Amino acid sequence: MYVEVLVEIKAKQLDKTFTYKVPKEYQKDVKVGSRVLVSFGKKQLEGFVLKINFNKQLDYPVKDILSLIDKEPVLNEEMLELGVFLKKKTFSTLISCYQSMLPTALKAKKNTVVAKKYTTYVVLKQDLENPTPKQLLLINALKEKGKLLKKDAQEISLYAYKTLLEKNIIEEEKEEYYRLEETSVKKDKNVILNEEQEAVVKEVTSNLHTFTPYLLFGVTGSGKTEVYMNILKEVLKEKKQAIVLVPEISLTPQFVATFKARFQNEIAILHSALSDGEKYDEWRKITRKEVSIVIGARSAIFAPFTNLGCIIIDEEHSSTYKQENTPRYNAIDIALYRAKKNNIPVILGSATPSLENYTKAKLGKYHLLTLKKRVNDTMPKVTLIDMKESIKQGNRLFSKELYEKIVQRLNNKEQTILLLNRRGYSTIISCNECGYTEKCPHCDIPLTYHKTSNTERCHYCGYGRGKLRICPDCGSNEINQFGLGTQRLEEELIKMFPSSRIVRMDVDTTSKKGAHQKIIDDFGKGNYDILVGTQMIAKGLDFPNVTLVGVLNGDATLNIPDFRSGERTYQLLSQVAGRSGRGEKKGEVVIQAFNIEHYSIDTVKYHDFEKFYDEEVKIRKKLSYPPYCYLSLIKLQGRDERRVDEISIQIRRYLESNTSHVLILGPSNPTVYKINNIYYKQILLKYKKLEDIFSCFEDIYEQYKLNKDVFVEIDLNPIKI
DNA sequence: AGCACGCCGACT
DNA sequence: GTCGGCGTGCTC
């Protein structure tokens, strides 16, 4: 018996299987999808069995597999096949696809031992004649309870315990337990659906046996979660399973608790904050069919359910569903693929749908479902403030209006959330006289100022230097910290409102595990009056006492060099606006910006997605961007800039002579074109049909996959360009 | 990925 | 003459 093994190394040269012989002892247990330990060259590696052959003629000596790692295969049939699909779509090695479909504990990788956790019990095996009084006490306790925790039994009498164990009267028994403790403290609310919600649930649940992609467009606070839960209920009634994807950041304990209150222990949770052991345990709940719902971030789309009933993707527009490293897959594509295979619906939900998916819905490729009303029936009032005017009045940071509204909340004991976009290049040192900006000598990106160490540092490679005092370009000493960060904003706020309780939430204050949640919990409990933060405060927070949301620099995200910056700005502003007035009190939103006439900002005022969509789509059409075409990116990198240039020109030539109806842009420098002395180049492709170019991508991948000096990658439908 | 093999420069 | 640089090729 021979097996074809895919080893754990992600090298493109090893993107094929190797044949091994299976010794007798493993023959009955080895299955396709099992992990095995093999000797490969000089070392030992783990790998997946992809095929079993009973006879094989070979012209080279074959080694035996060293051992079989699992009793049950870690990759089931659907996953094995899904890996092949992933590889094809992402131009990456098959092993990297399988690895990213599995939790760390189950990857083929040596030295990743994640132990199962056991509790030791003790049971009675046989009776004992003439026991001592202590022994009798223990035996009777066991007779009564059936089994006891080891430590409880030992508490009765340690000495009797030892003797009985030696005499084989009692026996220890290990029982596996799961690490993630039950957190269901929340009570399930018995919610009555409104008409809109009812209609959506009815539509989806009457259609659970056909592949139907739905786009659920529901304004913030319209009760999408409740709709999801009602759909899930029907899926469970049919004894089927469901995957619910949520962006990492929205996967808060309060979100999970809402589901657990409804579905109790029918749920497994998968997200990056869990330890490897916890992820392993949650995964096993799925494979052992102990749960029917998995709620998780991107990679949960690979949950190995064997009887899927539906897939829900919340916050469909979120860029987190695309993995930013290889394999560069998009969870939505995987969802559609699995749903098609299983003949089930997919629900893509959002308050601010992506232009691509909303267009598909308009064209009838997706079935559009809408929730227009908030559950509490009032949308927050949005005020736009022109900062050009405010600065003329001498108010650089807080406009008079925002300041006054904050004072009002403080007086009324209501809470305020303030958003400052970090993307406004807030801590970049530049000269106020000549505009000179200090950049990293290795990475060509602006250095950012760190107050704690009084240094300027590169965010990419870590290069640091002391703060500049004089502009090296023009000699001016007007070289200053420009703009402001959340830390500065917090300091300013403390000065302005010395008696208020202020908390800051950004990458600096949330780096420790659990810090993020602690800030949110404390704010939710009312321990603070004002929450200041970056984008991370925009999503999912649901606090009834928040009646004011202020955005300090509403148009900062418009300056990001990306064709989706308008869309991102609208999404972000709508999301934060949605944090206000979720309870009984009416909410208000103040957005400060230099460019309040921009359609991405002024449509937020009336929560007018349609109008935003119409404006944005015009521009996409004019400049030929999605949804009017597809994009792909060929990325190149290497230490020798000239070689990178050479190869990129070669690839361009190849594309020119082998494609038609494809627009080829570049090669050009990406926004950051040099990191740690490695040079980057990219070629951007625009096309209407993937078939016009896909085989070319395959050729390019094959041609350059073993290239040494220049590394070539292909990213289908990239998120960042 | 890692490791061996192999072919040219500066050294006890 | 040898030690060692890292380019090339192979791993069942």
XYZ file of C-alpha atoms in Angstrom, chain A:
721
model
C 0.000 0.000 0.000
C 1.328 3.378 -1.059
C 0.251 6.919 -0.233
C 0.753 10.228 -1.992
C 1.853 12.735 0.645
C 1.834 16.525 0.442
C 4.501 17.710 2.869
C 4.299 20.706 5.172
C 6.765 22.947 3.333
C 5.241 25.841 1.434
C 7.941 26.003 -1.254
C 6.619 26.060 -4.795
C 9.132 23.375 -5.754
C 7.440 21.074 -3.289
C 3.939 21.818 -4.501
C 3.394 18.157 -5.452
C 3.033 14.845 -3.671
C 5.700 12.303 -2.747
C 5.111 8.569 -2.615
C 5.575 6.597 0.581
C 4.928 3.015 1.548
C 2.549 2.249 4.387
C 3.709 -0.380 6.905
C 1.110 -3.048 7.847
C 0.327 -1.545 11.237
C -1.055 1.660 9.716
C -2.761 0.190 6.653
C -6.228 -0.117 8.100
C -6.309 3.380 9.599
C -4.682 5.493 6.895
C -7.245 7.520 4.985
C -7.179 10.290 2.451
C -6.957 13.511 4.471
C -4.946 11.948 7.328
C -1.746 13.468 8.574
C 1.379 11.308 8.524
C 4.938 11.745 9.709
C 7.515 11.038 7.019
C 11.220 11.201 6.561
C 11.960 13.726 3.846
C 15.539 14.285 2.803
C 17.454 14.704 6.023
C 14.546 15.656 8.211
C 11.199 14.527 9.433
C 8.086 16.322 8.255
C 4.366 16.053 8.554
C 2.162 15.864 5.524
C -1.351 15.138 4.307
C -2.271 11.925 2.535
C -3.936 12.967 -0.716
C -4.234 9.589 -2.404
C -3.967 5.887 -1.661
C -2.628 3.401 -4.210
C -2.536 -0.327 -3.742
C 0.114 -1.177 -6.278
C 2.553 1.159 -7.758
C 5.439 0.615 -10.152
C 8.246 2.886 -9.127
C 11.701 3.451 -10.509
C 13.106 4.870 -7.308
C 13.349 3.552 -3.756
C 10.371 4.475 -1.576
C 10.500 5.199 2.139
C 7.969 4.010 4.673
C 5.800 6.503 6.490
C 7.104 6.869 10.039
C 3.734 7.147 11.711
C 0.097 8.023 11.339
C -0.803 11.120 13.327
C -4.595 11.078 13.554
C -7.175 8.358 13.932
C -9.631 10.375 11.900
C -8.572 12.415 8.864
C -8.323 16.157 9.533
C -9.439 17.030 6.018
C -12.792 15.693 4.899
C -13.831 15.207 1.302
C -15.353 18.644 0.827
C -12.299 20.344 2.317
C -9.873 18.372 0.197
C -11.728 19.516 -2.857
C -12.095 23.075 -1.534
C -8.318 23.271 -1.157
C -7.871 22.527 -4.833
C -10.385 25.256 -5.699
C -8.536 27.694 -3.413
C -5.207 26.920 -5.003
C -6.611 27.579 -8.447
C -8.137 30.918 -7.440
C -5.216 32.231 -5.434
C -2.173 30.993 -7.324
C -0.566 29.555 -4.249
C 0.728 26.189 -3.102
C -1.786 23.507 -2.227
C -0.213 23.022 1.186
C -0.649 26.707 2.073
C -4.327 26.363 1.168
C -4.900 23.351 3.407
C -2.929 24.945 6.232
C -5.013 28.082 6.193
C -8.210 26.052 6.273
C -7.252 24.424 9.565
C -6.662 25.595 13.125
C -3.001 25.606 14.187
C -3.377 22.399 16.143
C -4.412 20.437 13.057
C -2.037 21.877 10.504
C 0.557 19.508 9.137
C 3.439 20.987 11.054
C 5.998 19.361 13.295
C 6.243 20.529 16.874
C 2.799 22.017 17.083
C 1.439 19.932 19.863
C -1.811 21.184 21.238
C -2.871 18.839 23.958
C -6.387 17.768 24.672
C -7.466 18.679 28.171
C -8.689 15.990 30.502
C -10.425 15.861 33.832
C -9.764 12.743 35.848
C -12.688 10.928 37.387
C -12.758 7.783 39.437
C -15.244 4.907 39.098
C -15.934 1.707 41.007
C -14.782 -1.445 39.265
C -15.723 -4.180 41.699
C -16.828 -4.635 45.276
C -14.518 -5.217 48.181
C -15.022 -7.591 51.008
C -14.400 -6.263 54.496
C -13.542 -2.691 53.633
C -12.233 -0.353 56.301
C -14.652 2.381 57.368
C -12.883 5.009 55.225
C -12.847 2.667 52.236
C -16.531 1.953 52.706
C -17.257 5.660 52.763
C -15.532 6.072 49.417
C -17.132 2.974 47.889
C -20.583 4.076 48.968
C -20.040 7.530 47.591
C -19.104 5.983 44.253
C -22.083 3.631 44.325
C -24.364 6.564 44.903
C -22.903 9.026 42.379
C -21.551 6.617 39.763
C -18.348 8.608 39.415
C -16.455 11.224 41.351
C -13.863 13.828 40.474
C -10.474 12.462 41.437
C -9.775 15.303 43.793
C -13.171 14.963 45.501
C -12.644 11.252 45.990
C -9.189 11.823 47.427
C -10.679 14.320 49.828
C -12.780 11.568 51.391
C -9.605 9.718 52.234
C -6.368 9.909 50.375
C -5.087 6.733 51.970
C -8.186 4.684 51.168
C -8.083 6.028 47.637
C -4.525 4.783 47.139
C -5.234 1.353 48.542
C -8.378 0.835 46.514
C -6.592 1.900 43.377
C -3.773 -0.573 44.034
C -6.265 -3.349 44.712
C -7.983 -2.546 41.422
C -11.272 -1.872 43.210
C -11.548 1.604 41.760
C -10.276 2.934 38.484
C -9.317 6.346 37.150
C -11.016 7.528 34.015
C -10.055 10.497 31.891
C -12.679 12.600 30.266
C -11.914 15.276 27.769
C -13.141 18.783 28.461
C -13.196 21.935 26.359
C -11.274 25.014 27.302
C -13.647 27.767 26.272
C -15.877 28.226 29.266
C -19.576 28.829 28.911
C -20.275 32.532 29.018
C -24.007 32.485 28.567
C -25.089 34.799 31.305
C -27.322 36.896 29.129
C -31.003 36.136 29.051
C -32.612 35.586 25.708
C -34.939 38.394 24.760
C -38.197 37.341 23.274
C -38.228 39.693 20.329
C -41.231 40.105 18.108
C -40.151 40.780 14.565
C -41.518 43.794 12.762
C -43.129 43.381 9.341
C -39.951 44.020 7.387
C -37.950 41.531 9.415
C -40.717 38.979 9.185
C -40.784 39.279 5.394
C -37.041 38.746 5.112
C -37.057 35.695 7.348
C -39.989 34.245 5.422
C -38.320 34.766 2.063
C -35.090 33.078 3.093
C -36.577 30.224 5.071
C -38.973 29.307 2.292
C -35.949 28.815 0.110
C -33.534 26.766 2.171
C -32.888 24.080 -0.412
C -31.656 26.032 -3.375
C -28.505 27.968 -3.967
C -29.655 31.580 -3.609
C -27.351 34.478 -2.815
C -29.163 37.228 -0.907
C -28.000 40.746 -0.211
C -29.632 41.946 2.981
C -29.459 45.731 2.990
C -30.560 46.857 6.441
C -29.824 50.254 7.973
C -27.847 50.382 11.234
C -30.074 49.352 14.093
C -32.631 47.643 11.858
C -32.285 44.347 13.682
C -30.276 42.248 11.257
C -28.982 40.065 14.072
C -32.517 39.118 15.048
C -33.255 38.229 11.419
C -30.165 36.025 11.282
C -31.174 34.219 14.444
C -34.654 33.506 13.136
C -33.228 32.076 9.943
C -30.783 29.960 11.941
C -33.634 28.596 14.002
C -35.270 27.198 10.855
C -31.976 25.748 9.668
C -31.550 23.938 12.971
C -35.108 22.635 12.756
C -34.063 20.848 9.598
C -31.118 19.311 11.478
C -28.730 21.264 9.308
C -25.770 23.425 10.145
C -24.827 27.045 9.546
C -21.802 29.302 9.341
C -22.048 32.920 10.481
C -19.136 35.154 9.514
C -18.530 38.423 11.292
C -15.555 40.791 11.028
C -13.054 40.044 13.771
C -13.663 43.366 15.468
C -17.436 42.879 15.746
C -17.035 39.461 17.302
C -17.375 40.814 20.819
C -18.488 38.866 23.883
C -21.780 40.766 23.814
C -22.403 39.692 20.220
C -21.579 36.078 21.045
C -23.688 36.199 24.202
C -26.728 37.238 22.171
C -26.410 34.095 20.064
C -25.595 31.868 23.009
C -28.646 33.106 24.862
C -30.748 31.890 21.932
C -28.915 28.734 20.897
C -27.043 27.745 24.067
C -24.389 25.133 23.413
C -25.278 24.668 19.752
C -22.544 27.206 18.964
C -18.813 27.082 18.370
C -16.806 30.304 18.225
C -13.738 30.814 16.055
C -11.662 33.976 16.114
C -8.063 35.018 16.457
C -8.217 36.046 20.110
C -8.660 32.411 21.143
C -5.595 30.412 22.083
C -4.561 27.543 19.841
C -5.977 25.127 22.371
C -9.304 26.921 22.499
C -9.537 27.010 18.702
C -8.776 23.317 18.586
C -11.527 22.577 21.065
C -14.057 24.685 19.162
C -13.045 22.964 15.937
C -13.558 19.552 17.456
C -17.028 20.512 18.593
C -17.740 20.934 14.878
C -16.143 17.713 13.674
C -17.813 15.724 16.427
C -21.148 17.235 15.425
C -21.725 18.600 18.913
C -22.643 22.020 17.541
C -24.650 23.172 14.540
C -23.649 26.816 14.289
C -20.224 28.323 14.022
C -19.709 32.037 14.505
C -16.345 33.263 13.449
C -14.056 35.522 11.498
C -12.855 34.946 7.929
C -11.343 31.484 8.218
C -14.472 30.062 9.866
C -15.813 29.780 6.305
C -13.838 26.516 6.209
C -15.707 24.984 9.137
C -15.949 21.272 8.305
C -19.712 20.881 8.583
C -21.009 18.026 6.499
C -24.638 19.088 6.256
C -24.591 22.833 5.713
C -27.963 24.578 5.669
C -27.005 28.218 5.183
C -24.160 30.725 5.319
C -24.543 34.228 6.710
C -21.934 36.923 6.172
C -22.536 39.995 8.264
C -20.976 43.361 7.359
C -20.495 42.006 3.873
C -18.629 45.168 2.739
C -15.855 44.630 5.261
C -12.399 44.291 3.759
C -11.449 41.771 6.447
C -13.035 38.953 4.451
C -10.150 39.122 2.052
C -6.981 37.549 3.382
C -4.069 39.879 2.820
C -1.416 37.187 2.581
C -1.201 33.957 0.651
C -3.536 32.309 -0.087
C -5.264 35.597 -0.895
C -8.795 34.331 -0.779
C -12.031 36.154 -0.165
C -14.366 34.414 2.278
C -17.371 35.602 0.249
C -16.140 33.674 -2.804
C -15.660 30.582 -0.672
C -19.137 31.053 0.804
C -20.704 31.233 -2.649
C -18.748 28.187 -3.751
C -19.753 26.083 -0.762
C -23.352 27.265 -0.944
C -23.574 26.269 -4.588
C -22.159 22.836 -3.832
C -24.600 22.355 -0.974
C -27.646 23.962 -2.619
C -28.217 26.416 0.175
C -28.724 30.182 0.546
C -26.019 32.715 1.368
C -27.042 35.918 3.144
C -24.723 38.875 2.724
C -25.797 41.524 5.206
C -24.783 45.177 5.466
C -25.989 48.655 6.305
C -23.564 49.992 3.710
C -23.270 47.347 0.988
C -20.189 47.225 -1.165
C -20.638 48.785 -4.582
C -19.892 45.464 -6.239
C -22.467 43.479 -4.347
C -25.146 46.141 -4.415
C -24.749 46.309 -8.170
C -25.099 42.552 -8.425
C -28.296 42.841 -6.417
C -29.590 45.572 -8.718
C -28.825 43.413 -11.718
C -30.699 40.528 -10.136
C -27.643 38.334 -9.679
C -28.275 38.513 -5.960
C -31.711 38.609 -4.431
C -32.110 41.982 -2.688
C -33.744 42.099 0.749
C -34.172 45.377 2.595
C -34.737 46.592 6.140
C -35.401 50.315 5.921
C -36.556 51.032 9.431
C -34.623 51.150 12.656
C -36.131 49.003 15.360
C -36.599 52.128 17.522
C -37.769 53.940 14.386
C -35.535 57.019 14.645
C -32.332 57.689 12.793
C -29.832 60.005 14.486
C -29.712 63.632 13.370
C -26.480 64.357 11.513
C -24.878 67.821 11.430
C -22.000 68.614 9.090
C -19.515 71.269 10.136
C -17.290 73.050 7.644
C -13.903 73.273 9.333
C -12.658 75.924 6.930
C -15.206 78.225 8.553
C -14.507 76.973 12.034
C -10.777 77.652 11.699
C -11.535 81.186 10.568
C -13.305 81.588 13.894
C -10.223 80.236 15.627
C -11.534 76.756 16.445
C -9.068 74.335 14.949
C -9.862 71.176 16.827
C -13.438 71.350 18.056
C -15.980 73.470 16.289
C -18.193 75.583 18.520
C -21.130 73.289 17.745
C -19.362 70.075 18.697
C -17.912 71.638 21.836
C -21.331 72.793 22.985
C -22.923 69.443 22.309
C -20.244 67.652 24.336
C -20.911 70.028 27.234
C -24.621 69.233 26.963
C -23.977 65.467 27.210
C -21.703 65.945 30.193
C -24.429 67.935 31.913
C -27.105 65.352 31.038
C -24.940 62.407 32.091
C -25.073 60.974 28.590
C -22.117 59.546 26.730
C -20.104 60.748 23.742
C -17.992 58.867 21.216
C -15.326 60.815 19.324
C -13.705 59.406 16.210
C -10.368 60.561 14.913
C -9.144 58.924 11.742
C -5.609 57.804 12.213
C -5.284 57.585 8.480
C -5.095 61.343 8.430
C -1.299 60.874 8.692
C -1.702 62.415 12.090
C 1.741 61.986 13.583
C 3.868 62.749 10.589
C 6.675 65.236 11.032
C 6.809 67.785 8.278
C 8.166 71.260 7.734
C 5.622 74.025 7.936
C 7.780 76.219 5.726
C 8.656 73.968 2.795
C 6.603 70.805 3.260
C 9.610 68.522 3.718
C 8.689 65.162 5.239
C 11.170 62.867 6.908
C 11.122 59.407 5.331
C 12.636 56.063 6.217
C 15.906 55.467 4.344
C 14.994 51.786 3.856
C 11.282 51.911 3.184
C 10.489 55.251 1.593
C 7.575 55.920 3.884
C 7.108 58.883 6.205
C 8.351 58.403 9.748
C 5.902 58.811 12.589
C 6.593 60.597 15.845
C 6.544 58.598 19.086
C 6.195 60.737 22.129
C 7.227 58.138 24.706
C 10.718 57.747 23.270
C 10.876 61.161 21.556
C 11.882 59.436 18.324
C 10.708 59.185 14.766
C 10.111 55.650 13.630
C 9.310 53.668 10.524
C 6.118 51.639 10.860
C 7.328 49.057 8.382
C 10.872 48.137 9.380
C 11.250 49.722 12.786
C 14.041 52.135 11.830
C 14.217 54.967 14.360
C 16.006 58.258 14.832
C 15.862 61.258 17.165
C 13.372 63.982 16.445
C 14.431 66.553 13.873
C 14.846 70.129 15.114
C 15.799 71.856 11.916
C 14.470 71.113 8.455
C 17.331 69.506 6.499
C 15.912 70.937 3.293
C 15.385 74.624 3.994
C 16.953 75.117 7.413
C 13.762 76.355 9.014
C 13.069 75.433 12.605
C 9.342 75.302 11.886
C 9.475 71.526 11.749
C 6.687 70.276 13.891
C 4.388 67.527 14.725
C 1.629 68.047 12.255
C -2.000 67.138 12.696
C -2.808 65.147 15.756
C -3.238 61.621 17.003
C -5.680 60.139 19.461
C -3.167 60.593 22.268
C -2.915 64.347 21.636
C -6.674 64.558 21.264
C -7.099 62.870 24.617
C -4.717 65.366 26.220
C -6.595 68.279 24.675
C -9.894 66.881 25.900
C -8.578 66.545 29.442
C -7.558 70.198 29.328
C -10.948 71.257 27.997
C -13.075 69.075 30.252
C -10.922 68.462 33.342
C -13.717 66.944 35.406
C -14.943 64.466 32.760
C -13.911 60.841 32.548
C -12.192 60.131 29.241
C -10.931 56.870 27.782
C -8.895 56.335 24.651
C -9.088 53.327 22.360
C -6.520 52.837 19.619
C -3.735 50.412 18.713
C -1.587 51.707 21.565
C -4.121 51.162 24.323
C -5.452 47.842 23.039
C -2.292 45.880 22.285
C -2.706 43.671 25.334
C -5.103 40.762 25.088
C -8.492 41.684 26.486
C -7.661 45.394 26.762
C -10.001 46.190 23.893
C -12.927 44.474 25.558
C -12.185 45.984 28.945
C -12.396 49.517 27.567
C -15.664 48.674 25.837
C -17.116 47.044 28.947
C -16.084 49.919 31.197
C -17.535 52.436 28.792
C -20.721 50.383 28.545
C -21.060 50.358 32.320
C -20.931 54.132 32.288
C -17.486 54.435 33.888
C -16.540 57.014 31.287
C -18.220 60.014 29.717
C -16.197 60.208 26.519
C -14.663 57.473 24.374
C -11.980 58.676 21.974
C -10.664 56.370 19.302
C -9.764 55.404 15.781
C -11.753 53.322 13.268
C -11.965 50.493 15.755
C -14.717 52.291 17.682
C -16.881 52.530 14.570
C -18.223 49.018 14.473
C -20.797 47.084 16.373
C -20.779 48.967 19.662
C -24.285 49.097 21.015
C -24.673 51.439 23.971
C -28.053 53.016 24.625
C -26.630 55.934 26.598
C -24.502 57.200 23.719
C -26.382 60.168 22.301
C -23.542 62.001 20.598
C -20.989 60.855 18.072
C -18.410 63.357 16.892
C -16.080 62.874 13.953
C -13.077 65.181 14.129
C -11.635 64.823 10.648
C -14.384 63.328 8.534
C -12.589 63.652 5.232
C -9.200 62.273 6.275
C -10.046 58.908 4.712
C -10.828 60.622 1.418
C -7.125 61.387 0.993
C -6.018 57.783 0.986
C -4.753 56.925 -2.493
C -7.249 54.151 -3.243
C -10.176 54.066 -5.631
C -12.428 52.881 -2.818
C -11.640 55.804 -0.500
C -15.022 57.428 -1.167
C -16.808 54.175 -0.422
C -14.717 53.627 2.718
C -15.476 57.134 3.908
C -19.220 56.691 3.461
C -19.115 53.329 5.204
C -17.068 54.575 8.120
C -19.157 57.687 8.688
C -22.438 55.770 8.459
C -21.133 53.133 10.832
C -20.052 55.612 13.501
C -23.199 57.614 13.023
C -25.076 54.395 13.720
C -23.508 54.226 17.197
C -25.566 57.197 18.315
C -29.082 57.009 19.689
C -29.525 53.253 19.737
C -31.561 53.391 22.933
C -34.632 55.353 23.806
C -32.974 58.758 23.764
C -32.557 60.395 20.398
C -29.045 60.441 19.021
C -27.018 63.131 17.326
C -23.962 63.041 15.096
C -21.546 65.855 14.317
C -19.138 65.410 11.426
C -16.358 67.963 11.034
C -14.617 68.095 7.651
C -12.932 70.444 5.228
C -14.930 69.158 2.325
C -18.500 68.710 3.514
C -19.909 69.055 -0.004
C -18.284 65.781 -1.059
C -20.969 63.204 -1.867
C -19.346 60.648 0.457
C -19.946 63.001 3.368
C -23.080 64.929 2.535
C -25.102 61.769 1.778
C -24.395 60.566 5.314
C -26.463 63.485 6.564
C -29.713 61.945 5.323
C -28.565 58.332 5.513
C -28.994 58.292 1.777
C -27.149 55.232 0.540
C -28.929 55.273 -2.808
C -27.719 58.754 -3.582
C -24.208 57.909 -2.493
C -24.330 54.817 -4.654
C -25.493 56.751 -7.718
C -22.705 59.310 -7.369
C -19.989 56.789 -6.672
C -21.015 54.488 -9.462
C -20.760 57.364 -11.960
C -17.127 57.838 -11.049
C -16.426 54.119 -11.149
C -17.877 54.018 -14.619
C -15.934 57.037 -15.832
C -12.609 55.732 -14.552
C -13.434 52.118 -15.289
C -13.263 50.582 -11.863
C -15.341 47.843 -10.237
C -18.259 47.206 -10.538
C -17.689 48.155 -14.210
C -14.782 45.805 -14.530
C -12.741 43.374 -12.498
C -9.281 44.149 -11.233
C -6.272 41.983 -10.680
C -2.814 42.804 -9.558
C 0.474 41.221 -10.480
C 2.935 42.018 -7.734
C 6.677 41.718 -8.093
C 9.442 42.040 -5.549
C 13.187 41.624 -5.418
C 16.439 43.028 -4.051
C 17.742 44.083 -7.441
C 15.554 46.928 -8.662
C 16.708 46.561 -12.260
C 15.763 42.881 -12.356
C 12.348 43.680 -10.896
C 11.885 46.239 -13.671
C 13.042 43.791 -16.315
C 10.706 41.012 -15.275
C 7.766 43.352 -14.890
C 8.286 44.606 -18.437
C 8.553 41.016 -19.664
C 5.235 40.221 -18.032
C 3.612 43.307 -19.511
C 4.821 42.312 -22.991
C 3.493 38.828 -22.485
C 0.100 40.162 -21.453
C 0.031 42.582 -24.396
C 0.510 39.850 -26.933
C -1.635 37.198 -25.265
C -4.774 39.023 -24.153
C -7.473 41.096 -25.725
C -10.111 43.277 -24.044
C -7.762 43.697 -21.093
C -6.452 47.047 -19.939
C -2.888 46.810 -18.693
C -1.657 49.543 -16.346
C 1.934 49.772 -15.263
C 4.318 48.355 -14.182
C 4.226 51.037 -11.524
C 5.455 51.615 -8.018
C 3.028 50.735 -5.264
C 2.443 53.461 -2.636
C 5.259 51.935 -0.633
C 7.731 50.673 -3.156
C 10.733 49.814 -0.998
C 10.627 47.961 2.298
C 13.801 46.753 3.988
C 15.737 47.171 0.750
C 13.306 45.041 -1.218
C 11.812 46.750 -4.257
C 8.189 46.357 -5.265
C 6.463 46.809 -8.609
C 2.974 46.056 -9.746
C 0.908 45.672 -12.862
C -2.790 46.431 -12.640
C -5.243 44.691 -14.961
C -8.778 45.745 -15.750
C -11.075 43.370 -17.578
C -14.725 42.515 -18.046
C -14.450 38.762 -18.123
C -12.122 36.607 -16.098
C -11.994 34.075 -18.949
C -10.211 36.672 -21.079
C -7.204 36.557 -18.817
C -7.281 33.620 -16.419
C -5.189 31.244 -18.516
C -2.614 34.016 -18.891
C -2.397 34.291 -15.121
C -1.861 30.558 -14.917
C 0.923 30.771 -17.490
C 2.611 33.652 -15.685
C 2.374 31.842 -12.371
C 3.890 28.681 -13.858
C 6.565 30.610 -15.688
C 7.844 32.558 -12.698
C 6.981 30.386 -9.729
C 10.517 29.056 -9.463
C 12.195 32.333 -10.299
C 14.910 33.127 -7.759
C 15.716 36.823 -7.824
C 12.263 38.245 -8.514
C 9.182 36.938 -6.750
C 5.914 37.177 -8.712
C 2.486 37.030 -7.111
C -0.991 37.272 -8.582
C -3.822 38.799 -6.569
C -7.294 38.319 -8.028
C -9.701 41.096 -6.996
C -7.310 42.826 -4.599
C -8.603 45.024 -1.810
C -5.551 47.247 -1.461
C -3.763 48.454 -4.530
